[in-house]
Coordinates of C-alpha atoms and ligand atoms in Angstrom, one line a residue:
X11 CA -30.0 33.3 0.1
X12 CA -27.9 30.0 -0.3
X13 CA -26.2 28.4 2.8
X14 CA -22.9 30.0 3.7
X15 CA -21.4 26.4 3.8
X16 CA -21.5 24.0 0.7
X17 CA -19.6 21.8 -1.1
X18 CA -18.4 22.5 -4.8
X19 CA -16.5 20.3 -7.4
X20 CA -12.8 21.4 -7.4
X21 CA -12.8 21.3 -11.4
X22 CA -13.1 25.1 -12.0
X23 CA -14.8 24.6 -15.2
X24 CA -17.3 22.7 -13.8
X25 CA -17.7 24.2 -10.0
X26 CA -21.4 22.5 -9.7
X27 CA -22.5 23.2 -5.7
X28 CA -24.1 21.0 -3.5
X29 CA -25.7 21.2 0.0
X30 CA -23.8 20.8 3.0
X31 CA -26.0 17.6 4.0
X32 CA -25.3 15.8 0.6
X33 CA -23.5 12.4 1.4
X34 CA -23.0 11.4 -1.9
X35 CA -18.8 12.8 -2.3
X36 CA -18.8 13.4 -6.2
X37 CA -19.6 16.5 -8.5
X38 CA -23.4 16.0 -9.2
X39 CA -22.9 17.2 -12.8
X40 CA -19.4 15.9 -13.8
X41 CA -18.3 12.5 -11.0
X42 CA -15.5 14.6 -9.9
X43 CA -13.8 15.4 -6.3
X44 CA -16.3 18.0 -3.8
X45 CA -14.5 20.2 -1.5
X46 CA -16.6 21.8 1.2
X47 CA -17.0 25.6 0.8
X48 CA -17.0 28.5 3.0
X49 CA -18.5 32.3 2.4
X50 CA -16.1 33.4 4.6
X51 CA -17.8 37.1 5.3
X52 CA -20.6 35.5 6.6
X53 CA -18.6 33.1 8.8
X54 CA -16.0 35.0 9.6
X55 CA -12.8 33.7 10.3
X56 CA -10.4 35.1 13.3
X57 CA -8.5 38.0 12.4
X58 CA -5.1 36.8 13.6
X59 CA -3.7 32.6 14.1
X60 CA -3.1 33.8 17.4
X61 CA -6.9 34.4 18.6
X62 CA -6.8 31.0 18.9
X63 CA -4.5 30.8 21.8
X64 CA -8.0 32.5 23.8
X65 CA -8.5 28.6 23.5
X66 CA -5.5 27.2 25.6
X67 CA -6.9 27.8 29.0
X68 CA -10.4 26.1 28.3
X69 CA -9.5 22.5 29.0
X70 CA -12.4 21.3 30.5
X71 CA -14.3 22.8 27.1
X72 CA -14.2 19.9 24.8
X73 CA -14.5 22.1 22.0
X74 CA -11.4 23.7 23.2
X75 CA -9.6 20.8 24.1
X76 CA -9.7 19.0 21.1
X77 CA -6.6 19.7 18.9
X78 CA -9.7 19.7 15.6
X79 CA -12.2 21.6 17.0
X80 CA -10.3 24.5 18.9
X81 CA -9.8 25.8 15.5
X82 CA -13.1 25.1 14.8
X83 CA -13.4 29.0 13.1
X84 CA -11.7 27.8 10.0
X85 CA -13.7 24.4 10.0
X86 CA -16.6 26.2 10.4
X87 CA -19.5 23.3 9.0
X88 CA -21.5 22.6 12.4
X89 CA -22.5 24.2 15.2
X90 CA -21.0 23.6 18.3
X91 CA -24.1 21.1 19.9
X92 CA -23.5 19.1 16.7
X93 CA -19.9 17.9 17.0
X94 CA -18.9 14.9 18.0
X95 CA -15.4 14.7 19.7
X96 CA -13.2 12.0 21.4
X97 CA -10.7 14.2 22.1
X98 CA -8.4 13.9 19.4
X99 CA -5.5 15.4 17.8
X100 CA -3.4 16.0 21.4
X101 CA -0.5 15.6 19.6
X102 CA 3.3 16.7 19.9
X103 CA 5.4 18.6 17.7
X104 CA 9.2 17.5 18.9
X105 CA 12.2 18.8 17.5
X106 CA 14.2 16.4 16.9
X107 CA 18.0 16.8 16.6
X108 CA 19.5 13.3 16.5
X109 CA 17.3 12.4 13.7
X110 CA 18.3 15.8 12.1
X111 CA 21.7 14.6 11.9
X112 CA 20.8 11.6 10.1
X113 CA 18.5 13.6 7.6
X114 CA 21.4 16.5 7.1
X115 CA 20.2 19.1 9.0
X116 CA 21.5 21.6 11.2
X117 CA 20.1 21.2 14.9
X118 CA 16.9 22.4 15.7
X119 CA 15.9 22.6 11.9
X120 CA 14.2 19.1 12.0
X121 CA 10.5 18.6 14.0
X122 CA 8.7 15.8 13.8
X123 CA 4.4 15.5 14.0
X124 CA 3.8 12.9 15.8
X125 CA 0.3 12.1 15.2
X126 CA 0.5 8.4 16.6
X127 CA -0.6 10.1 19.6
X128 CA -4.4 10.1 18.3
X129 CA -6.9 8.5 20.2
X130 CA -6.7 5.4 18.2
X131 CA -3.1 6.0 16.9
X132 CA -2.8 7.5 13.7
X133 CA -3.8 11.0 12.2
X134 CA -7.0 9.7 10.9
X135 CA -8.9 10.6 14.2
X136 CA -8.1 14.3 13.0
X137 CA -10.3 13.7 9.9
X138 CA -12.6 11.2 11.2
X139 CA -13.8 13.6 14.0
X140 CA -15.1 15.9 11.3
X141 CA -16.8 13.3 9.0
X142 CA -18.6 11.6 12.4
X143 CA -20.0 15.0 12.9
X144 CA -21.1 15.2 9.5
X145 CA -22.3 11.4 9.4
X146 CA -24.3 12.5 12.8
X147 CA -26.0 15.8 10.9
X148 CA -26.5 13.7 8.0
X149 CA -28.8 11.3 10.2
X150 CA -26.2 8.1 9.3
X151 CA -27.2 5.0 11.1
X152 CA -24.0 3.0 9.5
X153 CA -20.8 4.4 8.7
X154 CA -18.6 2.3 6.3
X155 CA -14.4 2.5 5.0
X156 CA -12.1 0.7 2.6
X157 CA -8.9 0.6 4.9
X158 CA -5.2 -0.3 4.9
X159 CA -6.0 -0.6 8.7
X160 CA -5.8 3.1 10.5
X161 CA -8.9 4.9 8.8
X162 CA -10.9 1.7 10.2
X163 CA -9.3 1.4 13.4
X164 CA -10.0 4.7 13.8
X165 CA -14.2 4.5 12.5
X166 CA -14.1 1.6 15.6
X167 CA -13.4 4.2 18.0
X168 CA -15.3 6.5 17.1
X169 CA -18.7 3.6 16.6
X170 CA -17.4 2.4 20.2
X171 CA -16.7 5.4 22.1
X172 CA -20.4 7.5 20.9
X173 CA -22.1 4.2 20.4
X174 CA -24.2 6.5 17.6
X175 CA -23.5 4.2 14.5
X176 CA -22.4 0.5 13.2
X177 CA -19.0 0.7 11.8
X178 CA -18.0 -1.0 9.1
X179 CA -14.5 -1.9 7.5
X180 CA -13.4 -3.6 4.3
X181 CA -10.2 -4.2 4.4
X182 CA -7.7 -6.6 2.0
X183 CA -6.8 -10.1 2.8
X184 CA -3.4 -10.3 4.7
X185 CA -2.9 -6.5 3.9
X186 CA -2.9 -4.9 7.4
X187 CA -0.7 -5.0 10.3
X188 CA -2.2 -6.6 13.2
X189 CA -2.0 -4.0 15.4
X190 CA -4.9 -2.6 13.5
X191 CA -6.8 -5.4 12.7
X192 CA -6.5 -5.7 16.7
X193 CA -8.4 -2.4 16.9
X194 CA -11.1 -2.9 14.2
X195 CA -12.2 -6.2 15.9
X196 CA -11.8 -4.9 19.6
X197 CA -13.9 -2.0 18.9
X198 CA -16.2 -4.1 17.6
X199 CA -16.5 -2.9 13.8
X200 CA -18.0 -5.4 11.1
X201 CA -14.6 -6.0 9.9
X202 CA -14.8 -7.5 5.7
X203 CA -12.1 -8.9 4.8
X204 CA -11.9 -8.9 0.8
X205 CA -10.4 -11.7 -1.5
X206 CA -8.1 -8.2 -2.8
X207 CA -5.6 -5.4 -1.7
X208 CA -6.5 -1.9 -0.5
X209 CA -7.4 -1.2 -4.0
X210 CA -10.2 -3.3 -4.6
X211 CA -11.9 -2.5 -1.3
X212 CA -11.6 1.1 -1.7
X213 CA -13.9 0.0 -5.1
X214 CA -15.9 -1.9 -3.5
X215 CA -17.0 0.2 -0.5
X216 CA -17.9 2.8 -3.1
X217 CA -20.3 0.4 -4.7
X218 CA -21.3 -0.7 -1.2
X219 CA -22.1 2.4 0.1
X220 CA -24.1 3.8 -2.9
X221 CA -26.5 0.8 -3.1
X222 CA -27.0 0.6 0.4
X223 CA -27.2 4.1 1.8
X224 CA -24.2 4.0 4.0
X225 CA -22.3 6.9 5.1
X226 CA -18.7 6.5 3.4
X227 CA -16.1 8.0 5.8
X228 CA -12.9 7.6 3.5
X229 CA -11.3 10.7 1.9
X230 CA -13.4 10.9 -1.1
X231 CA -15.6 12.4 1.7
X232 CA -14.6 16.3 1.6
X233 CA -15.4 16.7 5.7
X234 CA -12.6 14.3 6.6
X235 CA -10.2 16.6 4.5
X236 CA -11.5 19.2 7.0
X237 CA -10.7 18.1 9.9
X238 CA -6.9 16.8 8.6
X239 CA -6.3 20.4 7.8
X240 CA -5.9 20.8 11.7
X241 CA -2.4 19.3 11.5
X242 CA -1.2 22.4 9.6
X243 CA -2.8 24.8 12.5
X244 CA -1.3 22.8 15.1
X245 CA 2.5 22.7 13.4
X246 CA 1.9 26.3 13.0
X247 CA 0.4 26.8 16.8
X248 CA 3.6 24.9 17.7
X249 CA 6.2 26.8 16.2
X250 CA 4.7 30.1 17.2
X251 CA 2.8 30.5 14.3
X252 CA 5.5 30.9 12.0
X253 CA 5.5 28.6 8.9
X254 CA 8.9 26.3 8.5
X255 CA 9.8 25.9 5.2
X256 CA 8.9 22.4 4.3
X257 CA 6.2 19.9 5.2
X258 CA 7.0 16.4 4.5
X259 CA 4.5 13.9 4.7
X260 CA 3.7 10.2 3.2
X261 CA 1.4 9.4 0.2
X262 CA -0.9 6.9 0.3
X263 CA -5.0 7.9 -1.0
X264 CA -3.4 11.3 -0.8
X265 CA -6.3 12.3 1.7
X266 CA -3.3 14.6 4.2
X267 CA -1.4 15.7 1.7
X268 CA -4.5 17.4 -0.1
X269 CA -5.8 18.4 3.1
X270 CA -2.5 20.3 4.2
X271 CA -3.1 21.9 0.7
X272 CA -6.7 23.3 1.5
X273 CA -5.4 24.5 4.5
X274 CA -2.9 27.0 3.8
X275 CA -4.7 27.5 0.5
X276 CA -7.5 29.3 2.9
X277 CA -4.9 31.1 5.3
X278 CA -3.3 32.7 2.3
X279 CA -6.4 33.7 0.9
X280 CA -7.9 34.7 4.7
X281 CA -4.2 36.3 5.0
X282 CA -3.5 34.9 7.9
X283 CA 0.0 33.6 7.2
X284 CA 2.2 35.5 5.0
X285 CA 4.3 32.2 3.1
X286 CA 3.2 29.0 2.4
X287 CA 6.1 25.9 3.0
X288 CA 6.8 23.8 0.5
X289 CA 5.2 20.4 0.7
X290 CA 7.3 16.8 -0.4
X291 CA 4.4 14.1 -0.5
X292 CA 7.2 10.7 -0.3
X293 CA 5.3 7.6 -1.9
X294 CA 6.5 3.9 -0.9
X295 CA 8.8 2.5 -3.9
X296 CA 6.3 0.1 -4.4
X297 CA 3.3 1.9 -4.4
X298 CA 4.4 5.0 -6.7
X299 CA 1.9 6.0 -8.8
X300 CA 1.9 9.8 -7.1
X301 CA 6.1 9.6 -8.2
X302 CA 5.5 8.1 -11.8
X303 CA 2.2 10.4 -12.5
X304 CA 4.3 13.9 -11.2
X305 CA 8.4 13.6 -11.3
X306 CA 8.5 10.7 -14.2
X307 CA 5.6 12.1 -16.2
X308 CA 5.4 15.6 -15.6
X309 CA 1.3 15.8 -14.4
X310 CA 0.4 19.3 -12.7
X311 CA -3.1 20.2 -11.7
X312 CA -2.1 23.1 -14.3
X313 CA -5.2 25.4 -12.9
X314 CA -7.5 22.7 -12.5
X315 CA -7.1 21.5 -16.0
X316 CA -4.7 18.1 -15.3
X317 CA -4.0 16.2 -18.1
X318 CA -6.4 13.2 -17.0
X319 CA -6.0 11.3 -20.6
X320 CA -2.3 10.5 -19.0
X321 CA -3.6 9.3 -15.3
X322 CA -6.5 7.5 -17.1
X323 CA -3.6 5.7 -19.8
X324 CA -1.0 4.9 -16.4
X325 CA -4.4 3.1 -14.5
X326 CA -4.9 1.5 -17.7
X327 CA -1.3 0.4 -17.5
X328 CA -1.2 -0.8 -13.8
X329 CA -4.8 -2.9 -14.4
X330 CA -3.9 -4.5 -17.8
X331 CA 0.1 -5.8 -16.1
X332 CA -1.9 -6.4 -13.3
X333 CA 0.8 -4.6 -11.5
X334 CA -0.1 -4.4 -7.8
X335 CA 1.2 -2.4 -4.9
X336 CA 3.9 -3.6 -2.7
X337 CA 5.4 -2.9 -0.1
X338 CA 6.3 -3.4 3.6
X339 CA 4.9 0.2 4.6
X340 CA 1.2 -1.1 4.1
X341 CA -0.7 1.7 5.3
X342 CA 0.5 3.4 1.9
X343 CA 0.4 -0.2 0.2
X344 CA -1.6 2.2 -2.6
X345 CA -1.6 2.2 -6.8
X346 CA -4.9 4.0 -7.4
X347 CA -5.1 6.6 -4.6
X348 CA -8.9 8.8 -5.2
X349 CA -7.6 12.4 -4.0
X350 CA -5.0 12.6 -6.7
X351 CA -6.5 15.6 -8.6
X352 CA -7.0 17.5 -5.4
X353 CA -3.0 16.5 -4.3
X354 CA -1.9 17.6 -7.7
X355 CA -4.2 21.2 -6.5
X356 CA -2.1 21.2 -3.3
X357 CA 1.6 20.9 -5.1
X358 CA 0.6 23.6 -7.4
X359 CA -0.3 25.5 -4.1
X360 CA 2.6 24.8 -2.0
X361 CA 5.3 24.5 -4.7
X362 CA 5.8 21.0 -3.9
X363 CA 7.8 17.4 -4.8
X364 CA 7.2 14.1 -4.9
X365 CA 10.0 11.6 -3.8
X366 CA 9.7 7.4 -3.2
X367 CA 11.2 6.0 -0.6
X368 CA 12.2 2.0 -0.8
X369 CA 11.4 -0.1 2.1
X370 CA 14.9 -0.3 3.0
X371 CA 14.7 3.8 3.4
X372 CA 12.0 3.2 5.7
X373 CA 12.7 1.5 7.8
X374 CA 15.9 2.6 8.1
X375 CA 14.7 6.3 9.1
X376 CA 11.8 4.8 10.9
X377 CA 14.8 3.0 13.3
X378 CA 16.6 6.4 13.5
X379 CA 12.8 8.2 14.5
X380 CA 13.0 5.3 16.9
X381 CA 16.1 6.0 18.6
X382 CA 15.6 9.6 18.3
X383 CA 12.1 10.0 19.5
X384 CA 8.9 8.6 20.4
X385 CA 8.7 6.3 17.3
X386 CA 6.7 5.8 14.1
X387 CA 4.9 3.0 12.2
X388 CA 6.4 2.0 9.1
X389 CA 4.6 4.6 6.5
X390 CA 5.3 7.0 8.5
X391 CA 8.9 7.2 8.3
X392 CA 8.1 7.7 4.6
X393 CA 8.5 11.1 5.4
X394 CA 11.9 11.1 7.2
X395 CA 13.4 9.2 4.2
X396 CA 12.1 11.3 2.0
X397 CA 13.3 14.7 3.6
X398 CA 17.0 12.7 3.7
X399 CA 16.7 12.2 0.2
X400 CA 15.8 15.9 -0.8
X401 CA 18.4 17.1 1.3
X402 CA 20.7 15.0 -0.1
X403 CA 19.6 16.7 -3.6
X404 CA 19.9 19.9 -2.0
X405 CA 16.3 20.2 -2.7
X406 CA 16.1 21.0 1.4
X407 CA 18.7 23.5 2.6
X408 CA 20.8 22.6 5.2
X409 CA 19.3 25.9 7.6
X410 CA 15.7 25.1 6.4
X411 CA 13.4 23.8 8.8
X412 CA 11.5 21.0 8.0
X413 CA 8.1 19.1 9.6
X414 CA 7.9 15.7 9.0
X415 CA 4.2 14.6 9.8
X416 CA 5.0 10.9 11.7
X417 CA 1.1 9.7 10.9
X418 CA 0.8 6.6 12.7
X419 CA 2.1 5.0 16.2
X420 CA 5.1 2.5 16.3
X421 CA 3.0 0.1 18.0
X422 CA 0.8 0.0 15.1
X423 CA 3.4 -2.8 12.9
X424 CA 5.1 -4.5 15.3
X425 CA 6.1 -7.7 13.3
X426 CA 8.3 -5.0 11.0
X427 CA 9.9 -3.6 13.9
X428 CA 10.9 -6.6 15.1
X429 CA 12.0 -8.3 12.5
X430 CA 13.9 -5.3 11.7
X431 CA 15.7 -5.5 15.1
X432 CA 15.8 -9.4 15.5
X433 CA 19.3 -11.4 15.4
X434 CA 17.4 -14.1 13.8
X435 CA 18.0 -14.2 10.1
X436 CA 14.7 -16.6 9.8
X437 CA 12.5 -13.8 10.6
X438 CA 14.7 -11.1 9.3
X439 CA 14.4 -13.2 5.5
X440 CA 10.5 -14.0 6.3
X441 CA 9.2 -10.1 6.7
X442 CA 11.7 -8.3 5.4
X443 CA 14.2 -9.9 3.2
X444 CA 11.2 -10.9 0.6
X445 CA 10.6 -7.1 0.2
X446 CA 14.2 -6.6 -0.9
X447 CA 15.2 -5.0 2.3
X448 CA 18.7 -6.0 2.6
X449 CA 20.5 -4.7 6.0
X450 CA 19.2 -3.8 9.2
X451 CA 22.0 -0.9 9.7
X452 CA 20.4 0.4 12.8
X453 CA 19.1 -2.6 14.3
X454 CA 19.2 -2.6 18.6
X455 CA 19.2 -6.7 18.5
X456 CA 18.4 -8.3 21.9
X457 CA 21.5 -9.8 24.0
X458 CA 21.2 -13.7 24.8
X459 CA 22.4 -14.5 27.8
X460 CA 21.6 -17.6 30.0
X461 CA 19.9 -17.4 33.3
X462 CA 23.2 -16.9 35.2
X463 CA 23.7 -13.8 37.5
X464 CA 27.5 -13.9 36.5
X465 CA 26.6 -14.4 32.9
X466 CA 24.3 -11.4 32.9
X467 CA 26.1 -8.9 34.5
X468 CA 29.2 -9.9 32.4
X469 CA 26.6 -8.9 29.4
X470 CA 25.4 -5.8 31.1
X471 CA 28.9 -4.5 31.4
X472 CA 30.1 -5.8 27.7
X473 CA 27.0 -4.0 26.2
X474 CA 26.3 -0.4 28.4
Ligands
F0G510 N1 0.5 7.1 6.9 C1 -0.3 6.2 7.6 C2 0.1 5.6 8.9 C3 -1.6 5.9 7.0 O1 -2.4 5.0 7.6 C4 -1.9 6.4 5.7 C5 -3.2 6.0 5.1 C6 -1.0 7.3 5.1 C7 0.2 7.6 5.8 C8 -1.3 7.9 3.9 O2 -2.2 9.0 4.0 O3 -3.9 8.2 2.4 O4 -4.0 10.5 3.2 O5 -2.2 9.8 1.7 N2 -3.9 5.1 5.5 C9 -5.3 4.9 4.9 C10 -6.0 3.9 5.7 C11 -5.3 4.6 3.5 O6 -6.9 3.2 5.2 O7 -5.8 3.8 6.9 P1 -3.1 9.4 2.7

């Protein structure tokens, strides 16, 4: 009898298995993408989303407490002694109405994710909770990541909170915000800094990890995917378990937007949601290769048969023009992002789009998210701009509501915030105006005043 959990190349023509314990994340017969397997009658899922809700009054259960593993039942890849937790994915679904209005929706049509509220700030603890466990059952003594700064911010946590393995991060030169480079070298992580962009690293620590045995914990690996597909269940748990009509999220490795893919690929199939929302994956301007491959050159997964000769002839492209990414949104600062087959799977799956959003877009919305809400890094606001846009095409309706997933925390980019706020034009030209952002429409700049009581309440009453 084989093991009711597995993992299995997503290229239906090839569908080679391999054992849950393999660490190797590629198709042993063809190099392609793995996606961890269920037999689902021999693990069998809950009947009904709302079983789940059995789990709200265990809080002192971590296992019930964490917003991954209280769905563990659909995650179902380790037993219950072997899962590591920090207690992640406590995060807020708000709805959002100012930053509705600025999108184009009616009130309470517009929520926002806001997965900045992570243990170490960005959605990645949801994914990096499930590939510790696996690194743990696997035996991994070292644990290793190509990052644009949040995947290994959050590997540090998770090395410095269980102690259980050496972390370590490869990340570009001058490519992250400091904000995470703050938390790869607080937490302690061997942090490599690489003469190259997010690209090169992400190469590199492939390399790395294959010659030296170490446990690779980007998205390649299929058990991350896993535990990002408890952002759909918690949207879902939020809104009552009723699917909204679009999910909007940014592209960068395209790690969430395939995960959100598998996820309500297995609720349809376990029937336990009756429609699927349409999914809008929003790509930085200057890191479009999702855009260019899908809306510019018409690639579809096309039943698991892409056209690959046309990716393989566009990375040809980008490497020969040495054409880099670039943009001010670094945490998607990507041109060769490895999930792309399985994201072109979870378009096909969930009817979906792909939009680019320039960095002026960004950070405009990301001000408006600001304003509106608890705030967002950069990237994040990908998604915001994004849903503007498509409603703007009438590709959103007006009445249709919409989740935009904010991924990472505002205080994770700081230097683009303020510059983005700041009356001086120095800094504003230095950050931002060399990435072609132009205006600062929604800028909240500080008020000068000298350290005169008169002079400051004169301000105070000009200003409130
Ligand atoms: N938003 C944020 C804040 C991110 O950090 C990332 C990816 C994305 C969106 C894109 O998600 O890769 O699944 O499409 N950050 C990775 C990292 C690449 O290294 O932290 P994706």
């Amino acid at each position: 009898m084989t093991d009711p959990v597995f993992q299995r190349c997503i290229n239906p023509d090839c569908a080679a298995t391999a054992g849950v314990d393999e660490t190797a994340f590629q198709c042993p017969r063809c190099g392609g993408l793995m996606d961890v397997a269920y037999d689902w009658d021999r693990l069998p899922p809950p009947k009904s989303l709302r079983d789940f809700e059995a789990k709200w009054s265990r809080r002192t259960d971590p296992l019930s407490f964490s917003g991954v593993w209280r769905f563990r039942e659909l995650l179902p890849f380790a037993a219950p002694e072997q899962i590591l937790t920090v207690g992640e994915g406590q995060t807020i679904l708000q709805r959002a109405d100012t930053v509705a209005g600025f999108v184009g929706l009616e009130p309470g049509r517009l929520f926002l994710q806001y997965e900045g509220m992570n243990p170490s700030g960005s959605f990645k603890d949801n994914g990096m909770t499930a590939a510790f466990t696996h690194a743990r059952i696997a035996g991994a003594r070292r644990a290793a990541c190509a990052s644009t700064g949040n995947t290994s911010a959050s590997l540090a946590v998770f090395c410095s909170a269980t102690g259980l393995m050496r972390g370590i991060v490869f990340i570009g030169s001058g490519k992250i915000s400091y904000g995470k480079l703050a938390q790869a070298l607080d937490h302690g992580a061997l942090t490599v800094q690489i003469a190259g962009d997010f690209d090169d690293a992400m190469q590199r620590v492939q390399q790395v990890a294959r010659k030296l045995g170490i446990y690779l914990v980007n998205s390649v690996n299929p058990f991350r995917l896993e535990g990002q597909k408890t952002i759909m269940y918690r949207v879902l748990e939020a809104l009552a378990w009723e699917p909204p009509d679009w999910i909007v999220v940014p592209g960068g490795n395209l790690g969430n937007c395939s995960a959100f893919g598998k996820a309500y690929l297995e609720l349809a199939e376990l029937g336990l949601v009756k429609q699927v929302p349409r999914l809008a994956v929003i790509n930085a301007a200057g890191a479009n290769t999702f855009y260019q491959l899908t809306e510019r050159q018409g690639l579809r997964w096309n039943g698991g048969r892409p056209d690959n000769a046309r990716s393989e002839a566009y990375f040809r492209g980008l490497a020969a023009g040495n054409l880099r990414a670039s943009t001010i949104a670094s945490a998607i600062e990507i041109n060769l992002p490895v999930n792309l087959p399985k994201a072109l799977r979870a378009l096909e799956k969930m009817n979906g789009v792909v939009r680019e959003a320039s960095d002026q877009e960004m950070l405009d919305a990301k001000a408006k998210v600001g304003a509106g809400g608890f705030g967002c890094e950069p990237a994040s606001a990908a998604s915001v701009a994004g849903a503007r846009k498509l409603r703007a095409e009438g590709v959103i309706g007006k009445d249709e509501r919409v989740v935009c997933i904010l991924t990472g925390h505002q205080l994770k980019d700081p230097t683009a915030t303020v510059a983005y706020h700041s009356a001086d034009q120095k800094t504003f030209d230095e950050v931002l105006g060399s990435r072609g952002v132009r205006r600062a429409t929604y800028a909240n700049r500080a008020v000068q005043v000298p350290n005169n009581l008169d002079e400051i309440i004169k301000a105070i009453e000009v200003y409130s």
